[in-house]
CSV table of C-alpha atoms and ligand atoms in Angstrom, one decimal:
chain,number,residue,atom,x,y,z
A,2,MET,CA,-10.3,-27.0,10.1
A,3,SER,CA,-8.9,-23.8,11.4
A,4,ILE,CA,-9.3,-20.1,11.9
A,5,ILE,CA,-7.2,-17.6,10.1
A,6,ALA,CA,-6.7,-13.9,11.0
A,7,TYR,CA,-5.1,-11.4,8.7
A,8,ALA,CA,-2.6,-9.2,10.6
A,9,GLU,CA,-2.2,-6.0,8.7
A,10,GLN,CA,1.1,-4.2,8.8
A,11,ARG,CA,2.5,-1.1,7.3
A,12,ASP,CA,6.2,-0.6,6.8
A,13,GLY,CA,6.8,-3.5,9.1
A,14,VAL,CA,4.7,-2.1,11.9
A,15,PHE,CA,1.5,-4.0,12.8
A,16,ARG,CA,-1.6,-1.8,12.9
A,17,LYS,CA,-3.8,-1.7,16.0
A,18,SER,CA,-6.5,-3.5,14.1
A,19,ALA,CA,-4.1,-6.4,13.5
A,20,PHE,CA,-3.9,-7.0,17.3
A,21,GLU,CA,-7.7,-6.8,17.6
A,22,VAL,CA,-8.3,-9.3,14.9
A,23,VAL,CA,-5.6,-11.7,16.3
A,24,ARG,CA,-7.0,-11.4,19.8
A,25,LYS,CA,-10.6,-12.1,18.6
A,26,ALA,CA,-9.5,-15.0,16.5
A,27,SER,CA,-7.6,-16.6,19.4
A,28,GLU,CA,-10.7,-16.3,21.6
A,29,LEU,CA,-12.9,-17.9,19.0
A,30,ALA,CA,-10.4,-20.6,18.3
A,31,ARG,CA,-10.4,-21.5,22.0
A,32,GLU,CA,-14.2,-21.6,22.1
A,33,LEU,CA,-14.5,-23.6,18.9
A,34,GLY,CA,-11.6,-25.9,19.7
A,35,LEU,CA,-9.9,-25.1,16.4
A,36,PRO,CA,-6.2,-24.2,15.6
A,37,PHE,CA,-5.6,-20.6,14.7
A,38,TYR,CA,-3.1,-19.0,12.5
A,39,ALA,CA,-2.3,-15.3,12.1
A,40,VAL,CA,-1.2,-14.6,8.5
A,41,VAL,CA,1.3,-11.9,7.8
A,42,ILE,CA,1.8,-10.7,4.2
A,43,GLY,CA,4.6,-8.4,2.9
A,44,SER,CA,8.3,-8.3,2.6
A,45,GLY,CA,11.1,-8.2,5.3
A,46,LEU,CA,8.9,-9.2,8.1
A,47,THR,CA,10.8,-12.1,9.7
A,48,GLU,CA,11.7,-10.1,12.8
A,49,VAL,CA,8.3,-8.6,13.6
A,50,ALA,CA,6.1,-11.7,12.8
A,51,PRO,CA,6.7,-13.5,16.2
A,52,SER,CA,5.6,-10.4,18.1
A,53,LEU,CA,1.9,-11.3,17.4
A,54,GLY,CA,2.3,-13.9,20.2
A,55,ALA,CA,1.8,-11.0,22.6
A,56,TYR,CA,-1.8,-10.9,21.4
A,57,GLY,CA,-2.6,-14.6,21.6
A,58,ALA,CA,-1.2,-16.0,18.3
A,59,GLU,CA,0.6,-19.2,18.8
A,60,ARG,CA,1.4,-19.7,15.1
A,61,VAL,CA,2.0,-17.3,12.3
A,62,LEU,CA,2.0,-18.1,8.6
A,63,LEU,CA,4.5,-15.7,7.1
A,64,ILE,CA,4.1,-14.9,3.4
A,65,ASP,CA,7.3,-12.9,2.9
A,66,GLN,CA,8.1,-12.2,-0.7
A,67,PRO,CA,9.7,-9.1,-2.4
A,68,GLU,CA,6.8,-8.7,-4.9
A,69,LEU,CA,4.4,-8.3,-1.9
A,70,ALA,CA,6.3,-5.4,-0.4
A,71,SER,CA,3.6,-2.9,-1.4
A,72,PHE,CA,-0.1,-3.6,-1.0
A,73,ALA,CA,-1.7,-5.2,-4.0
A,74,PRO,CA,-5.3,-6.2,-3.3
A,75,ALA,CA,-5.5,-9.1,-5.8
A,76,ALA,CA,-2.2,-10.5,-4.8
A,77,TYR,CA,-2.9,-10.2,-1.1
A,78,ALA,CA,-6.3,-11.8,-1.5
A,79,LYS,CA,-4.7,-14.6,-3.5
A,80,ALA,CA,-2.0,-15.1,-0.8
A,81,LEU,CA,-4.6,-15.1,2.0
A,82,SER,CA,-6.9,-17.6,0.2
A,83,ALA,CA,-3.9,-19.9,-0.4
A,84,ALA,CA,-3.2,-19.9,3.3
A,85,ALA,CA,-6.9,-20.5,4.1
A,86,GLU,CA,-7.0,-23.4,1.7
A,87,ALA,CA,-3.8,-24.9,3.0
A,88,LYS,CA,-5.0,-24.8,6.6
A,89,ARG,CA,-8.6,-25.7,5.7
A,90,ALA,CA,-9.9,-22.5,7.3
A,91,ARG,CA,-13.5,-22.4,8.4
A,92,LEU,CA,-13.3,-18.7,9.3
A,93,VAL,CA,-11.1,-15.9,8.0
A,94,LEU,CA,-11.0,-12.7,10.0
A,95,VAL,CA,-9.9,-9.5,8.4
A,96,PRO,CA,-9.9,-5.9,9.8
A,97,ALA,CA,-12.4,-3.6,8.2
A,98,THR,CA,-9.7,-1.1,7.4
A,99,ALA,CA,-9.3,0.4,3.9
A,100,GLN,CA,-6.9,-2.5,3.1
A,101,GLY,CA,-9.2,-5.1,4.7
A,102,LYS,CA,-12.2,-3.7,2.8
A,103,ASP,CA,-10.3,-4.2,-0.4
A,104,ILE,CA,-9.2,-7.8,0.3
A,105,ALA,CA,-12.2,-9.3,2.1
A,106,PRO,CA,-14.8,-9.5,-0.7
A,107,ARG,CA,-12.2,-10.9,-3.1
A,108,LEU,CA,-11.3,-13.5,-0.6
A,109,ALA,CA,-15.0,-14.5,0.0
A,110,VAL,CA,-15.4,-15.0,-3.7
A,111,ARG,CA,-12.2,-17.0,-4.0
A,112,LEU,CA,-13.1,-19.2,-1.1
A,113,ASP,CA,-16.8,-19.5,-2.0
A,114,ALA,CA,-17.5,-18.3,1.5
A,115,ALA,CA,-20.2,-16.3,3.3
A,116,PHE,CA,-19.2,-12.7,3.8
A,117,ALA,CA,-20.1,-10.4,6.7
A,118,PRO,CA,-18.4,-7.0,6.4
A,119,ASP,CA,-17.7,-4.5,9.1
A,120,VAL,CA,-19.1,-6.4,12.0
A,121,THR,CA,-19.3,-4.9,15.5
A,122,GLY,CA,-20.2,-8.1,17.4
A,123,LEU,CA,-19.1,-11.8,16.9
A,124,ARG,CA,-19.9,-14.7,19.2
A,125,VAL,CA,-20.3,-18.5,19.2
A,126,GLU,CA,-23.8,-19.9,19.8
A,127,ASN,CA,-24.3,-23.6,19.9
A,128,GLY,CA,-21.0,-24.1,18.0
A,129,SER,CA,-22.0,-21.7,15.2
A,130,LEU,CA,-20.9,-18.1,14.6
A,131,VAL,CA,-23.3,-15.2,15.0
A,132,ALA,CA,-22.2,-11.8,13.8
A,133,VAL,CA,-23.8,-8.4,14.4
A,134,ARG,CA,-23.4,-5.5,12.0
A,135,PRO,CA,-24.9,-2.0,11.6
A,136,VAL,CA,-27.3,-1.6,8.7
A,137,TYR,CA,-29.1,1.4,7.2
A,138,SER,CA,-26.2,3.7,8.1
A,139,GLY,CA,-26.2,2.4,11.7
A,140,LYS,CA,-29.9,3.1,12.3
A,141,ALA,CA,-30.4,-0.7,13.0
A,142,PHE,CA,-28.3,-3.7,13.7
A,143,ALA,CA,-28.6,-7.0,11.8
A,144,THR,CA,-27.8,-10.3,13.5
A,145,LEU,CA,-26.4,-12.8,11.0
A,146,ALA,CA,-26.1,-16.6,11.1
A,147,PHE,CA,-24.3,-18.5,8.4
A,148,GLU,CA,-25.2,-21.5,6.3
A,149,ALA,CA,-22.1,-21.7,4.1
A,150,GLU,CA,-19.3,-23.9,5.4
A,151,ARG,CA,-16.8,-21.0,5.3
A,152,GLN,CA,-17.1,-17.5,6.5
A,153,VAL,CA,-15.1,-14.4,5.8
A,154,ILE,CA,-15.7,-11.7,8.4
A,155,SER,CA,-14.3,-8.2,8.6
A,156,LEU,CA,-14.1,-6.6,12.1
A,157,ARG,CA,-14.7,-2.9,12.5
A,158,PRO,CA,-11.6,-1.3,14.0
A,159,ASN,CA,-11.6,-0.1,17.6
A,160,VAL,CA,-14.6,-2.2,18.6
A,161,PHE,CA,-13.0,-5.5,19.6
A,162,PRO,CA,-10.4,-4.9,22.4
A,163,ALA,CA,-6.9,-6.1,21.7
A,164,GLY,CA,-6.2,-6.4,25.4
A,165,ALA,CA,-2.9,-5.8,27.1
A,166,PRO,CA,0.1,-7.4,25.3
A,167,GLU,CA,2.1,-10.1,26.9
A,168,ASP,CA,5.4,-8.9,25.4
A,169,ASP,CA,7.4,-11.9,26.3
A,170,ARG,CA,5.1,-14.3,24.4
A,171,ARG,CA,6.4,-15.1,20.9
A,172,ALA,CA,4.6,-16.9,18.2
A,173,GLN,CA,6.0,-19.8,16.2
A,174,VAL,CA,6.6,-18.7,12.6
A,175,GLU,CA,5.9,-21.0,9.6
A,176,PRO,CA,7.0,-19.6,6.3
A,177,PHE,CA,4.5,-20.0,3.5
A,178,ALA,CA,5.1,-19.3,-0.2
A,179,VAL,CA,2.6,-18.2,-2.8
A,180,SER,CA,3.0,-17.9,-6.5
A,181,ILE,CA,2.3,-14.4,-7.5
A,182,GLU,CA,2.0,-13.5,-11.2
A,183,GLU,CA,2.3,-10.2,-13.0
A,184,ALA,CA,-1.5,-10.0,-13.4
A,185,ASP,CA,-2.0,-10.2,-9.6
A,186,LEU,CA,0.1,-7.0,-9.3
A,187,ARG,CA,-1.7,-4.9,-11.8
A,188,GLY,CA,-3.3,-2.8,-9.1
A,189,ARG,CA,-1.0,-1.9,-6.3
A,190,ALA,CA,-0.2,0.9,-3.9
A,191,LEU,CA,2.7,3.0,-5.2
A,192,GLU,CA,2.7,5.6,-2.5
A,193,ILE,CA,0.6,6.3,0.6
A,194,VAL,CA,0.1,10.0,0.7
A,195,ALA,CA,-2.8,10.8,3.0
A,196,SER,CA,-1.3,9.6,6.2
A,197,ALA,CA,2.3,10.8,5.5
A,198,GLY,CA,3.6,12.4,8.7
A,199,LYS,CA,0.1,12.4,10.3
A,200,LEU,CA,-1.3,10.2,13.0
A,201,ASP,CA,-4.3,8.2,11.9
A,202,VAL,CA,-7.3,9.2,14.1
A,203,ALA,CA,-8.2,5.5,14.5
A,204,GLU,CA,-4.8,4.6,15.8
A,205,ALA,CA,-4.1,7.6,18.1
A,206,ASP,CA,-4.1,7.6,21.9
A,207,ILE,CA,-5.2,11.2,21.9
A,208,VAL,CA,-7.7,12.7,19.5
A,209,VAL,CA,-8.7,16.4,19.2
A,210,SER,CA,-11.7,16.8,17.1
A,211,GLY,CA,-13.3,20.0,15.7
A,212,GLY,CA,-16.9,20.6,14.6
A,213,ARG,CA,-19.1,23.2,13.0
A,214,GLY,CA,-18.5,25.5,16.0
A,215,LEU,CA,-15.1,26.3,14.5
A,216,LYS,CA,-17.0,28.3,11.9
A,217,GLY,CA,-14.6,27.6,9.0
A,218,PRO,CA,-11.6,25.6,7.8
A,219,GLU,CA,-9.3,28.5,8.4
A,220,ASN,CA,-9.8,28.1,12.2
A,221,PHE,CA,-8.7,24.5,12.4
A,222,TRP,CA,-5.2,25.7,13.1
A,223,MET,CA,-6.4,25.7,16.8
A,224,ILE,CA,-7.3,22.1,16.6
A,225,GLU,CA,-4.1,21.1,14.8
A,226,GLU,CA,-2.0,23.0,17.3
A,227,LEU,CA,-3.7,21.6,20.3
A,228,ALA,CA,-3.5,18.1,18.8
A,229,ALA,CA,0.2,18.6,18.1
A,230,LEU,CA,1.0,19.9,21.6
A,231,LEU,CA,-0.8,16.8,23.1
A,232,GLY,CA,0.9,14.4,20.6
A,233,GLY,CA,-2.5,13.4,19.2
A,234,ALA,CA,-4.4,13.2,15.9
A,235,VAL,CA,-6.9,15.6,14.5
A,236,GLY,CA,-10.5,14.4,14.1
A,237,ALA,CA,-13.7,16.0,12.7
A,238,SER,CA,-17.4,15.8,12.8
A,239,ARG,CA,-19.3,14.8,9.7
A,240,ALA,CA,-20.7,18.3,9.3
A,241,VAL,CA,-17.3,19.8,8.7
A,242,VAL,CA,-16.2,16.9,6.5
A,243,ASP,CA,-19.3,17.2,4.4
A,244,ALA,CA,-18.6,21.0,4.1
A,245,GLY,CA,-15.2,20.1,2.7
A,246,TRP,CA,-13.3,21.8,5.6
A,247,ARG,CA,-11.5,18.5,6.6
A,248,PRO,CA,-10.7,15.2,4.8
A,249,HIS,CA,-12.9,12.2,5.2
A,250,ALA,CA,-10.1,10.2,6.8
A,251,GLU,CA,-10.5,12.4,9.9
A,252,GLN,CA,-14.3,11.8,10.3
A,253,VAL,CA,-15.2,10.3,13.6
A,254,GLY,CA,-18.6,8.6,14.0
A,255,GLN,CA,-20.9,6.1,12.7
A,256,THR,CA,-20.1,6.7,9.1
A,257,GLY,CA,-16.6,7.7,9.9
A,258,LYS,CA,-14.1,6.0,12.1
A,259,VAL,CA,-14.7,4.5,15.5
A,260,VAL,CA,-12.0,5.8,18.0
A,261,THR,CA,-11.2,4.6,21.5
A,262,PRO,CA,-8.3,6.9,22.6
A,263,LYS,CA,-7.3,7.6,26.1
A,264,LEU,CA,-8.3,11.2,25.7
A,265,TYR,CA,-10.9,12.7,23.3
A,266,VAL,CA,-11.3,16.4,23.1
A,267,ALA,CA,-14.4,17.6,21.2
A,268,VAL,CA,-14.4,21.3,20.3
A,269,GLY,CA,-17.5,22.9,18.9
A,270,ILE,CA,-19.2,19.5,18.3
A,271,SER,CA,-22.8,19.2,19.4
A,272,GLY,CA,-22.6,15.5,20.1
A,273,ALA,CA,-25.2,14.1,17.7
A,274,ILE,CA,-25.9,10.4,18.3
A,275,GLN,CA,-24.0,9.5,15.1
A,276,HIS,CA,-20.9,11.3,16.4
A,277,LEU,CA,-21.2,9.7,19.8
A,278,ALA,CA,-21.3,6.3,18.1
A,279,GLY,CA,-17.7,6.8,17.0
A,280,MET,CA,-16.2,8.2,20.2
A,281,SER,CA,-18.2,7.4,23.3
A,282,GLY,CA,-15.8,4.5,24.1
A,283,SER,CA,-13.0,7.0,24.7
A,284,LYS,CA,-11.5,6.7,28.1
A,285,VAL,CA,-11.6,10.4,29.1
A,286,ILE,CA,-13.8,12.8,27.1
A,287,VAL,CA,-13.3,16.6,27.3
A,288,ALA,CA,-15.9,18.8,25.6
A,289,ILE,CA,-15.6,22.5,24.8
A,290,ASN,CA,-18.9,24.0,23.7
A,291,LYS,CA,-20.6,27.3,24.2
A,292,ASP,CA,-24.0,25.7,24.6
A,293,PRO,CA,-24.4,24.2,28.1
A,294,GLU,CA,-27.3,22.1,26.8
A,295,ALA,CA,-25.2,20.5,24.0
A,296,PRO,CA,-25.6,16.6,24.1
A,297,ILE,CA,-21.8,16.2,24.1
A,298,PHE,CA,-21.8,17.2,27.8
A,299,GLN,CA,-23.9,14.1,28.6
A,300,VAL,CA,-20.9,11.8,27.7
A,301,ALA,CA,-18.1,14.2,28.7
A,302,ASP,CA,-16.0,13.6,31.8
A,303,TYR,CA,-14.9,17.2,31.8
A,304,GLY,CA,-16.9,20.0,30.2
A,305,ILE,CA,-15.9,23.6,29.4
A,306,VAL,CA,-18.9,25.8,28.6
A,307,GLY,CA,-17.3,28.6,26.6
A,308,ASP,CA,-16.4,30.0,23.3
A,309,ALA,CA,-13.8,27.8,21.5
A,310,PHE,CA,-12.1,30.9,20.2
A,311,GLU,CA,-11.3,32.0,23.7
A,312,VAL,CA,-10.8,28.6,25.4
A,313,VAL,CA,-8.6,26.8,22.9
A,314,PRO,CA,-6.0,29.5,22.5
A,315,GLN,CA,-5.7,29.7,26.3
A,316,LEU,CA,-5.2,25.9,26.5
A,317,ILE,CA,-2.6,26.2,23.8
A,318,GLU,CA,-0.7,28.9,25.7
A,319,VAL,CA,-0.9,26.9,29.0
A,320,LEU,CA,0.4,23.7,27.3
A,321,LYS,CA,3.2,25.7,25.6
A,322,LYS,CA,4.3,27.0,28.9
A,323,THR,CA,4.0,23.9,31.0
A,324,VAL,CA,4.3,20.8,28.8
A,325,HIS,CA,6.6,22.2,26.1
A,326,PRO,CA,8.2,25.3,27.6
B,425,FAD,C1,-26.9,8.5,8.6
B,425,FAD,C2,-26.1,9.5,9.3
B,425,FAD,C3,-24.8,9.2,9.6
B,425,FAD,C4,-24.0,10.2,10.2
B,425,FAD,N1,-22.7,9.9,10.6
B,425,FAD,C5,-22.0,10.9,11.2
B,425,FAD,C6,-20.6,10.6,11.6
B,425,FAD,O1,-20.0,9.6,11.3
B,425,FAD,N2,-20.0,11.6,12.4
B,425,FAD,C7,-20.6,12.8,12.7
B,425,FAD,O2,-19.9,13.6,13.4
B,425,FAD,N3,-21.8,13.0,12.3
B,425,FAD,C8,-22.5,12.1,11.6
B,425,FAD,N4,-23.8,12.5,11.2
B,425,FAD,C9,-24.2,13.9,11.3
B,425,FAD,C10,-24.7,14.2,12.7
B,425,FAD,O3,-26.1,13.9,12.8
B,425,FAD,C11,-24.6,15.7,13.0
B,425,FAD,O4,-25.2,16.4,12.0
B,425,FAD,C12,-23.1,16.2,13.1
B,425,FAD,O5,-22.4,15.3,13.9
B,425,FAD,C13,-23.0,17.6,13.5
B,425,FAD,O6,-21.7,18.1,13.5
B,425,FAD,P1,-21.3,19.2,14.5
B,425,FAD,O7,-21.5,18.8,15.9
B,425,FAD,O8,-19.9,19.6,14.1
B,425,FAD,O9,-22.2,20.5,14.1
B,425,FAD,P2,-23.4,21.1,14.8
B,425,FAD,O10,-24.5,20.1,15.1
B,425,FAD,O11,-23.8,22.3,13.9
B,425,FAD,O12,-22.9,21.6,16.2
B,425,FAD,C14,-22.0,22.6,16.3
B,425,FAD,C15,-21.7,22.8,17.8
B,425,FAD,O13,-20.8,23.8,18.0
B,425,FAD,C16,-21.2,24.7,19.1
B,425,FAD,N5,-20.6,26.0,18.9
B,425,FAD,C17,-20.9,26.9,18.0
B,425,FAD,N6,-20.1,27.9,18.1
B,425,FAD,C18,-19.2,27.7,19.0
B,425,FAD,C19,-18.1,28.3,19.6
B,425,FAD,N7,-17.7,29.5,19.1
B,425,FAD,N8,-17.4,27.7,20.6
B,425,FAD,C20,-17.8,26.5,21.1
B,425,FAD,N9,-18.8,25.9,20.6
B,425,FAD,C21,-19.5,26.4,19.6
B,425,FAD,C22,-22.7,24.7,19.0
B,425,FAD,O14,-23.2,25.0,20.3
B,425,FAD,C23,-23.0,23.3,18.6
B,425,FAD,O15,-23.2,22.4,19.7
B,425,FAD,C24,-24.5,11.5,10.5
B,425,FAD,C25,-25.9,11.7,10.2
B,425,FAD,C26,-26.6,10.8,9.6
B,425,FAD,C27,-28.1,11.1,9.3
């Protein structure tokens, strides 16, 4: 038996969630006394695959085939299940990213495994796995034990720490071939448009988020400019996403993305509990809000009580003069 972790990459670059899944799998493997394999799927990845060693992978199964160059959920699930069968995996960990959400249920069906999606806690108790996941839109948490012999579990991004990389550690790479048929490639990603040229809020080290205090979509230029000057990504509260001011991909919170950047700037965001659920793990939180009683100030390291329309343009000016003169 073994443990398998799917290490997601895009254009040959591993996603942050890949490191989180690999690190968690290596910890569980140690606790359960099982071998662990990181699985890499795609094309032209021979050079990058060993770098997963920096996050605790000793062995990588590399499924490197031209027909897998772009993401195809059925083909990727087939490849991952073939790897799981070959290594008699007891547990397969997948990131609960858009890609992982597409693969994981297919994989569970293929492997006849128990399935726990989007978990935020995972531990070993008396030799068995126990998973925790939010239910009822995060109003409660369910604790899951498993009866099936196999489990497929997807991990919510930015919840499980990847830890510091040990850059000189390289994993041993084992090539693994899978037979992919035309039918497996019927649905596949032809182009990724949404993130083109933009930083993903879940991956960024700096996030500047705007809320309803911005009054309308036309004022988000302030947030975009501040984010660009700081080299960060733009985030948003659910209120503005629901209003159609910003795309859902930018939503931070319980029903949006969980973020753990080094710096989180919340502008015109009240700090509702569901928003805090997505950002309170940020290292340094700066809040700009005209209401001194806004709950966001309870989690903020630095608070500016003031009108965003006065404060943010001044910050932009200062940054333009100092950081990017
Ligand atoms: C099941 C469920 C899931 C949810 N999931 C999420 C989620 O994932 N993410 C999320 O964000 N929310 C989520 N919500 C919604 C959440 O409860 C709040 O409604 C939402 O976060 C409020 O967004 P907001 O802070 O932008 O707006 P508001 O609550 O309207 O706050 C606006 C803030 O801007 C300030 N302000 C106004 N004008 C100015 C100005 N000129 N300058 C400075 N400050 C100003 C105000 O003082 C206020 O604090 C969820 C709710 C439910 C029920």
